Amino acid sequence: MKYYLLLYKRVEYKYKLGVIRFKKNKNYSSYFSVYDESIWDNLINNFVDCYLIYEITDIYKYGVVYDLFFEENKDNDNIRMDDINDVDYLDIEEDINNKYKKLWVQCENCYGLNYKKLFKSRMNICEHCDFHLKMNSSDRIDLLIDPGTWESMDEYMFSVNPIEFYSEEESYTDRLYFYQIRTGLIEAVQTGIGKLNSISVAMGVMDFQFMGGSMGSVVGEKITRLIEYAKNKSLPIIIICASGGARMQEGSLSLMQMAKISSVLYDYQLNNNLFYISILTSPTTGGVTASFGMLGDVIIVEPNAYIAFAGKRVIEQTLKKIVPEGLQTAENLFQKGLFDLIVPRNILKEVIYELFELQGLLPCSSI
């Protein structure tokens, strides 16, 4: 008769799982009892952790809870811990992690667990430390735009391979296809028109989950067309930035998007006196920071957002200097005057509405 035990160890708020195969064999000399007082306190302390994973995994028959409370055959109180040859740790750990992620979201800041069903209703804000976690573009549209008023623009525009970028690991086309399947998006930005508290607005939302929100020729073209449409219709613009910068697979074509977007924004803002709000989320870096991200009439940033041109690692490798922790966070940069407002996500819509009212923008019946 075989007995199995899951050992759970918490290391820096993360759990590592080991599955130990036990056999009843009189030749084995290394035994211990699960009822030994020396380990009972540890079992109690880990009981809740074990139970949560026990509830979400198909391999419950290997669990501590099962072995201690549900195993009918209690003949063998002694359990051996050195026979681990037949256990595939990686497969079991992956199985646990996949099911674990379906129920919980771990905070990047405090490592606390947030119940996934309530996480979206909290706007992806950690219930333990109020840290703002990443949010996909569709959820951001739902956050700001009135229900039923969103109309997408250029949603079927997609990238090809303009410079025939080649990689031994994965072709650019295959990489695009992978992220299209993974995110359900065609490109790293969604653009469209909608209403914010009944005020018509043109909005672009970048999605970091699609190739790190990198800006290629399609991203640049969609944002450019959005600005031109807003200019022709005299609409205010909101662009929510979340990007790692220019897309290296498109070379200089991606870099030219910085100049193209900045040019149409100049015409939109100065020649037409229209209103543009830039919202920077974590992370916003590279070419997006160096162009339209910092060109808003009002620049809003989320709390604790990472905003930079070059990342910490790149700076340290290039300049051979240590970058202090927190140097590129929203709060530190706000003190240097780079932004106008730091606004929590849960009041963002109301703040934008008040800014629109200050600009004399009124609700209208049609876009």
Short mmCIF file of C-alpha atoms in Angstrom, two decimals:
data_model
loop_
_atom_site.label_atom_id
_atom_site.label_comp_id
_atom_site.label_asym_id
_atom_site.label_seq_id
_atom_site.Cartn_x
_atom_site.Cartn_y
_atom_site.Cartn_z
CA MET A 1 0.00 0.00 0.00
CA LYS A 2 1.40 3.39 -1.00
CA TYR A 3 0.98 6.63 0.90
CA TYR A 4 1.74 10.10 -0.38
CA LEU A 5 2.31 13.41 1.32
CA LEU A 6 2.45 16.97 -0.01
CA LEU A 7 4.99 19.16 1.74
CA TYR A 8 4.29 22.87 1.50
CA LYS A 9 6.93 25.41 2.34
CA ARG A 10 6.42 29.14 2.23
CA VAL A 11 9.52 30.97 0.96
CA GLU A 12 9.20 34.75 0.58
CA TYR A 13 5.41 34.43 0.45
CA LYS A 14 5.58 31.87 -2.33
CA TYR A 15 4.74 28.22 -2.05
CA LYS A 16 6.84 25.36 -3.26
CA LEU A 17 5.33 21.94 -3.51
CA GLY A 18 7.04 18.60 -3.06
CA VAL A 19 5.37 15.22 -3.34
CA ILE A 20 6.99 12.41 -1.35
CA ARG A 21 6.32 8.77 -2.06
CA PHE A 22 6.09 6.58 0.98
CA LYS A 23 6.36 2.78 1.13
CA LYS A 24 5.99 0.33 3.92
CA ASN A 25 9.22 -1.61 3.85
CA LYS A 26 10.92 -3.25 6.81
CA ASN A 27 14.35 -2.65 5.25
CA TYR A 28 13.97 1.13 5.55
CA SER A 29 15.47 2.56 8.70
CA SER A 30 14.55 6.26 8.34
CA TYR A 31 11.02 6.71 9.61
CA PHE A 32 9.02 9.34 11.40
CA SER A 33 5.44 9.51 12.60
CA VAL A 34 2.99 12.16 11.44
CA TYR A 35 1.72 12.16 15.00
CA ASP A 36 5.11 13.01 16.44
CA GLU A 37 4.74 16.12 18.66
CA SER A 38 7.88 17.64 17.13
CA ILE A 39 6.19 18.10 13.76
CA TRP A 40 2.56 18.50 14.82
CA ASP A 41 2.84 22.27 15.40
CA ASN A 42 4.23 22.71 11.89
CA LEU A 43 1.38 20.69 10.41
CA ILE A 44 -1.18 22.87 12.18
CA ASN A 45 0.50 26.07 11.03
CA ASN A 46 0.43 24.89 7.41
CA PHE A 47 -3.05 23.36 7.56
CA VAL A 48 -4.86 26.29 5.96
CA ASP A 49 -2.31 26.51 3.15
CA CYS A 50 -2.56 22.78 2.53
CA TYR A 51 -6.34 22.84 2.57
CA LEU A 52 -6.58 25.63 -0.03
CA ILE A 53 -4.37 23.77 -2.46
CA TYR A 54 -6.10 20.49 -1.56
CA GLU A 55 -9.39 22.04 -2.65
CA ILE A 56 -8.15 23.21 -6.05
CA THR A 57 -6.11 20.26 -7.23
CA ASP A 58 -7.02 16.96 -8.87
CA ILE A 59 -4.28 15.14 -6.97
CA TYR A 60 -6.10 15.43 -3.63
CA LYS A 61 -5.32 11.80 -2.82
CA TYR A 62 -1.73 12.82 -2.22
CA GLY A 63 -2.64 15.54 0.28
CA VAL A 64 -1.82 15.91 3.94
CA VAL A 65 -5.49 16.44 4.73
CA TYR A 66 -6.45 13.21 3.01
CA ASP A 67 -3.71 11.14 4.62
CA LEU A 68 -4.47 12.40 8.11
CA PHE A 69 -8.26 12.36 8.08
CA PHE A 70 -9.65 10.26 5.23
CA GLU A 71 -7.38 7.27 4.79
CA GLU A 72 -9.12 4.21 6.12
CA ASN A 73 -6.00 2.09 6.42
CA LYS A 74 -4.04 3.47 9.38
CA ASP A 75 -1.83 0.42 9.83
CA ASN A 76 1.34 2.23 8.86
CA ASP A 77 1.92 5.21 11.16
CA ASN A 78 5.53 5.48 10.07
CA ILE A 79 6.28 7.34 6.84
CA ARG A 80 9.52 7.25 4.91
CA MET A 81 10.75 10.44 3.18
CA ASP A 82 13.63 9.47 0.90
CA ASP A 83 11.94 7.70 -1.99
CA ILE A 84 11.25 10.55 -4.46
CA ASN A 85 12.52 9.07 -7.72
CA ASP A 86 9.13 8.48 -9.30
CA VAL A 87 7.70 11.94 -8.64
CA ASP A 88 7.47 14.52 -11.40
CA TYR A 89 7.69 17.75 -9.40
CA LEU A 90 7.40 20.14 -12.35
CA ASP A 91 4.19 18.64 -13.71
CA ILE A 92 2.51 18.61 -10.31
CA GLU A 93 3.68 22.11 -9.43
CA GLU A 94 2.43 23.42 -12.78
CA ASP A 95 -0.91 21.70 -12.20
CA ILE A 96 -1.20 23.33 -8.78
CA ASN A 97 -0.17 26.76 -10.05
CA ASN A 98 -2.64 26.73 -12.95
CA LYS A 99 -5.56 25.91 -10.67
CA TYR A 100 -4.29 28.27 -8.00
CA LYS A 101 -4.23 31.19 -10.47
CA LYS A 102 -7.85 30.55 -11.39
CA LEU A 103 -8.92 31.39 -7.85
CA TRP A 104 -6.38 33.90 -6.58
CA VAL A 105 -4.30 36.84 -7.77
CA GLN A 106 -1.07 37.55 -5.91
CA CYS A 107 -0.12 41.17 -5.31
CA GLU A 108 3.22 42.19 -6.80
CA ASN A 109 3.88 44.52 -3.88
CA CYS A 110 2.84 42.79 -0.65
CA TYR A 111 2.40 39.25 -2.06
CA GLY A 112 -1.03 39.09 -0.48
CA LEU A 113 -3.74 36.98 -2.11
CA ASN A 114 -6.79 38.56 -3.71
CA TYR A 115 -9.85 36.46 -4.49
CA LYS A 116 -10.21 36.61 -8.26
CA LYS A 117 -14.00 36.88 -8.36
CA LEU A 118 -13.83 40.10 -6.32
CA PHE A 119 -10.60 41.38 -7.84
CA LYS A 120 -12.14 42.87 -10.97
CA SER A 121 -14.85 44.63 -8.99
CA ARG A 122 -12.04 46.27 -7.00
CA MET A 123 -10.52 47.50 -10.30
CA ASN A 124 -7.43 45.29 -9.86
CA ILE A 125 -6.44 47.11 -6.67
CA CYS A 126 -4.94 44.94 -3.92
CA GLU A 127 -7.27 44.70 -0.94
CA HIS A 128 -4.31 44.45 1.45
CA CYS A 129 -2.04 47.34 0.41
CA ASP A 130 -4.05 49.24 -2.27
CA PHE A 131 -1.34 48.56 -4.85
CA HIS A 132 -2.57 49.06 -8.44
CA LEU A 133 -1.93 45.88 -10.41
CA LYS A 134 -1.90 45.67 -14.20
CA MET A 135 -5.21 45.94 -16.01
CA ASN A 136 -6.00 44.86 -19.56
CA SER A 137 -7.27 47.31 -22.15
CA SER A 138 -10.84 45.98 -22.25
CA ASP A 139 -11.24 46.39 -18.49
CA ARG A 140 -9.92 49.95 -18.72
CA ILE A 141 -12.50 50.76 -21.38
CA ASP A 142 -15.22 49.38 -19.10
CA LEU A 143 -13.81 51.46 -16.25
CA LEU A 144 -14.11 54.82 -18.03
CA ILE A 145 -16.65 54.49 -20.84
CA ASP A 146 -20.40 54.43 -20.24
CA PRO A 147 -21.91 50.99 -20.92
CA GLY A 148 -23.04 50.43 -24.50
CA THR A 149 -21.39 53.55 -25.93
CA TRP A 150 -17.99 52.20 -27.04
CA GLU A 151 -17.37 51.99 -30.80
CA SER A 152 -14.02 50.56 -31.88
CA MET A 153 -11.96 52.09 -34.67
CA ASP A 154 -9.57 50.26 -37.02
CA GLU A 155 -9.91 47.10 -34.93
CA TYR A 156 -8.96 44.83 -37.83
CA MET A 157 -5.72 46.63 -38.68
CA PHE A 158 -2.84 44.22 -38.08
CA SER A 159 0.94 44.11 -38.39
CA VAL A 160 2.85 42.08 -40.95
CA ASN A 161 6.63 41.92 -41.11
CA PRO A 162 7.69 45.17 -42.82
CA ILE A 163 11.46 44.69 -42.47
CA GLU A 164 11.36 40.87 -42.64
CA PHE A 165 12.71 40.57 -39.13
CA TYR A 166 14.27 37.16 -38.54
CA SER A 167 14.89 35.37 -35.27
CA GLU A 168 16.20 31.85 -34.79
CA GLU A 169 13.89 31.35 -31.81
CA GLU A 170 10.58 32.58 -33.24
CA SER A 171 9.52 34.56 -36.28
CA TYR A 172 7.86 37.94 -35.80
CA THR A 173 4.70 36.70 -37.51
CA ASP A 174 4.48 33.69 -35.20
CA ARG A 175 5.04 35.91 -32.18
CA LEU A 176 2.22 38.22 -33.23
CA TYR A 177 -0.08 35.25 -33.75
CA PHE A 178 0.80 33.90 -30.30
CA TYR A 179 -0.20 37.15 -28.58
CA GLN A 180 -3.32 37.50 -30.70
CA ILE A 181 -4.49 34.10 -29.49
CA ARG A 182 -3.40 34.75 -25.92
CA THR A 183 -5.03 38.17 -25.49
CA GLY A 184 -7.85 38.12 -28.02
CA LEU A 185 -6.51 41.38 -29.44
CA ILE A 186 -5.09 42.06 -32.89
CA GLU A 187 -2.63 44.72 -31.76
CA ALA A 188 -1.26 46.35 -28.61
CA VAL A 189 -3.74 49.23 -28.60
CA GLN A 190 -7.51 49.60 -28.76
CA THR A 191 -8.89 52.84 -30.14
CA GLY A 192 -12.42 54.09 -30.43
CA ILE A 193 -15.05 56.61 -29.43
CA GLY A 194 -17.47 56.51 -26.55
CA LYS A 195 -19.04 58.55 -23.79
CA LEU A 196 -17.70 59.35 -20.35
CA ASN A 197 -20.62 60.44 -18.17
CA SER A 198 -22.41 61.30 -21.44
CA ILE A 199 -19.51 63.43 -22.74
CA SER A 200 -18.28 62.23 -26.13
CA VAL A 201 -14.61 61.30 -26.11
CA ALA A 202 -12.02 59.63 -28.34
CA MET A 203 -9.88 57.15 -26.45
CA GLY A 204 -6.87 54.93 -27.05
CA VAL A 205 -5.89 52.22 -24.57
CA MET A 206 -2.58 50.39 -24.76
CA ASP A 207 -2.38 46.81 -23.51
CA PHE A 208 0.87 45.65 -21.89
CA GLN A 209 -0.17 42.01 -22.20
CA PHE A 210 0.28 42.22 -25.99
CA MET A 211 4.06 42.13 -26.60
CA GLY A 212 4.66 44.43 -23.66
CA GLY A 213 2.50 47.14 -25.23
CA SER A 214 5.31 47.81 -27.70
CA MET A 215 4.66 50.51 -30.30
CA GLY A 216 4.95 49.32 -33.88
CA SER A 217 3.68 50.81 -37.12
CA VAL A 218 0.10 49.64 -36.55
CA VAL A 219 -0.04 51.02 -33.01
CA GLY A 220 1.28 54.35 -34.30
CA GLU A 221 -1.15 54.41 -37.21
CA LYS A 222 -4.17 53.61 -35.04
CA ILE A 223 -3.32 56.37 -32.56
CA THR A 224 -2.65 58.81 -35.42
CA ARG A 225 -6.03 58.06 -37.02
CA LEU A 226 -7.72 58.43 -33.64
CA ILE A 227 -6.22 61.90 -33.16
CA GLU A 228 -7.17 62.98 -36.68
CA TYR A 229 -10.74 61.75 -36.19
CA ALA A 230 -10.98 63.59 -32.86
CA LYS A 231 -9.68 66.75 -34.52
CA ASN A 232 -12.30 66.57 -37.27
CA LYS A 233 -15.09 65.95 -34.75
CA SER A 234 -13.69 68.37 -32.11
CA LEU A 235 -13.57 65.63 -29.48
CA PRO A 236 -11.33 65.48 -26.42
CA ILE A 237 -8.80 62.65 -26.38
CA ILE A 238 -7.76 60.26 -23.62
CA ILE A 239 -4.79 57.97 -24.22
CA ILE A 240 -3.95 55.39 -21.56
CA CYS A 241 -0.31 54.39 -21.86
CA ALA A 242 1.20 51.05 -20.84
CA SER A 243 4.23 50.19 -22.92
CA GLY A 244 7.79 48.95 -22.98
CA GLY A 245 8.60 51.33 -25.83
CA ALA A 246 9.21 50.97 -29.55
CA ARG A 247 8.89 47.51 -31.11
CA MET A 248 12.36 46.31 -32.06
CA GLN A 249 11.03 43.85 -34.66
CA GLU A 250 10.02 46.79 -36.86
CA GLY A 251 13.26 48.75 -36.56
CA SER A 252 13.22 52.41 -37.61
CA LEU A 253 9.57 52.17 -38.67
CA SER A 254 8.58 51.83 -35.03
CA LEU A 255 10.77 54.80 -34.05
CA MET A 256 9.11 56.98 -36.69
CA GLN A 257 5.76 56.52 -34.94
CA MET A 258 7.04 58.82 -32.19
CA ALA A 259 7.48 61.70 -34.63
CA LYS A 260 4.24 60.93 -36.50
CA ILE A 261 2.05 60.94 -33.40
CA SER A 262 3.78 64.00 -31.94
CA SER A 263 3.19 65.86 -35.21
CA VAL A 264 -0.56 65.22 -35.33
CA LEU A 265 -0.84 66.03 -31.63
CA TYR A 266 0.80 69.40 -32.28
CA ASP A 267 -1.84 70.17 -34.87
CA TYR A 268 -4.62 68.86 -32.61
CA GLN A 269 -3.56 70.81 -29.51
CA LEU A 270 -2.06 74.07 -30.75
CA ASN A 271 -3.78 74.69 -34.07
CA ASN A 272 -7.21 73.45 -33.02
CA ASN A 273 -7.11 74.18 -29.28
CA LEU A 274 -8.49 70.77 -28.36
CA PHE A 275 -8.02 68.91 -25.07
CA TYR A 276 -5.78 65.86 -24.62
CA ILE A 277 -5.40 63.88 -21.38
CA SER A 278 -2.51 61.45 -21.08
CA ILE A 279 -2.83 58.72 -18.44
CA LEU A 280 0.38 56.88 -17.56
CA THR A 281 0.11 53.43 -16.00
CA SER A 282 2.73 50.96 -14.90
CA PRO A 283 4.93 50.44 -16.79
CA THR A 284 5.28 53.27 -19.31
CA THR A 285 8.78 53.45 -20.76
CA GLY A 286 10.83 54.06 -23.90
CA GLY A 287 9.41 55.71 -27.00
CA VAL A 288 5.93 56.14 -25.54
CA THR A 289 7.31 58.14 -22.62
CA ALA A 290 9.45 60.15 -25.04
CA SER A 291 6.52 61.09 -27.27
CA PHE A 292 2.75 61.25 -26.75
CA GLY A 293 2.88 59.94 -23.18
CA MET A 294 4.32 63.23 -21.92
CA LEU A 295 2.50 65.59 -24.31
CA GLY A 296 -0.88 65.75 -22.61
CA ASP A 297 -2.48 69.04 -21.64
CA VAL A 298 -3.01 67.23 -18.36
CA ILE A 299 -0.78 64.27 -17.46
CA ILE A 300 -2.29 61.85 -14.96
CA VAL A 301 -0.38 58.94 -13.45
CA GLU A 302 -1.54 56.00 -11.35
CA PRO A 303 -0.11 55.50 -7.84
CA ASN A 304 3.20 53.60 -7.67
CA ALA A 305 3.44 53.45 -11.47
CA TYR A 306 6.84 52.77 -13.01
CA ILE A 307 7.58 55.58 -15.47
CA ALA A 308 10.91 55.85 -17.29
CA PHE A 309 12.64 56.35 -20.60
CA ALA A 310 15.32 53.71 -20.01
CA GLY A 311 14.77 51.00 -17.43
CA LYS A 312 16.81 50.52 -14.27
CA ARG A 313 18.77 47.57 -15.66
CA VAL A 314 19.64 49.35 -18.91
CA ILE A 315 20.87 52.44 -17.08
CA GLU A 316 23.04 50.41 -14.73
CA GLN A 317 24.58 48.38 -17.54
CA THR A 318 25.22 51.45 -19.71
CA LEU A 319 26.40 54.01 -17.16
CA LYS A 320 27.85 51.53 -14.66
CA LYS A 321 26.00 53.31 -11.87
CA ILE A 322 23.52 52.07 -9.31
CA VAL A 323 19.99 53.43 -9.76
CA PRO A 324 18.38 54.01 -6.33
CA GLU A 325 15.18 52.12 -5.61
CA GLY A 326 12.06 54.18 -6.20
CA LEU A 327 13.80 56.72 -8.42
CA GLN A 328 11.46 56.01 -11.35
CA THR A 329 8.20 55.69 -9.43
CA ALA A 330 5.26 58.02 -9.93
CA GLU A 331 5.51 59.59 -6.47
CA ASN A 332 9.18 60.52 -6.84
CA LEU A 333 8.75 61.89 -10.37
CA PHE A 334 5.67 63.84 -9.29
CA GLN A 335 7.83 65.68 -6.77
CA LYS A 336 10.11 66.66 -9.68
CA GLY A 337 7.18 68.17 -11.57
CA LEU A 338 6.83 65.60 -14.38
CA PHE A 339 3.10 64.99 -13.83
CA ASP A 340 0.05 67.02 -12.96
CA LEU A 341 -1.94 64.52 -10.92
CA ILE A 342 -1.58 61.17 -9.19
CA VAL A 343 -5.07 59.69 -9.28
CA PRO A 344 -6.20 56.33 -7.82
CA ARG A 345 -8.02 54.15 -10.27
CA ASN A 346 -11.29 54.07 -8.36
CA ILE A 347 -11.88 57.84 -8.72
CA LEU A 348 -10.28 58.31 -12.14
CA LYS A 349 -13.55 58.63 -14.07
CA GLU A 350 -14.85 61.37 -11.76
CA VAL A 351 -11.57 63.30 -11.95
CA ILE A 352 -11.57 63.21 -15.76
CA TYR A 353 -15.19 64.32 -15.83
CA GLU A 354 -14.36 67.34 -13.66
CA LEU A 355 -11.46 68.22 -15.98
CA PHE A 356 -13.84 68.09 -18.93
CA GLU A 357 -16.27 70.39 -17.12
CA LEU A 358 -13.46 72.87 -16.47
CA GLN A 359 -12.81 72.86 -20.22
CA GLY A 360 -16.46 73.64 -20.91
CA LEU A 361 -17.18 70.20 -22.39
CA LEU A 362 -20.83 69.30 -21.96
CA PRO A 363 -22.78 66.06 -22.37
CA CYS A 364 -24.29 65.61 -25.81
CA SER A 365 -26.78 63.22 -27.31
CA SER A 366 -24.69 61.92 -30.18
CA ILE A 367 -21.07 61.40 -31.15
#
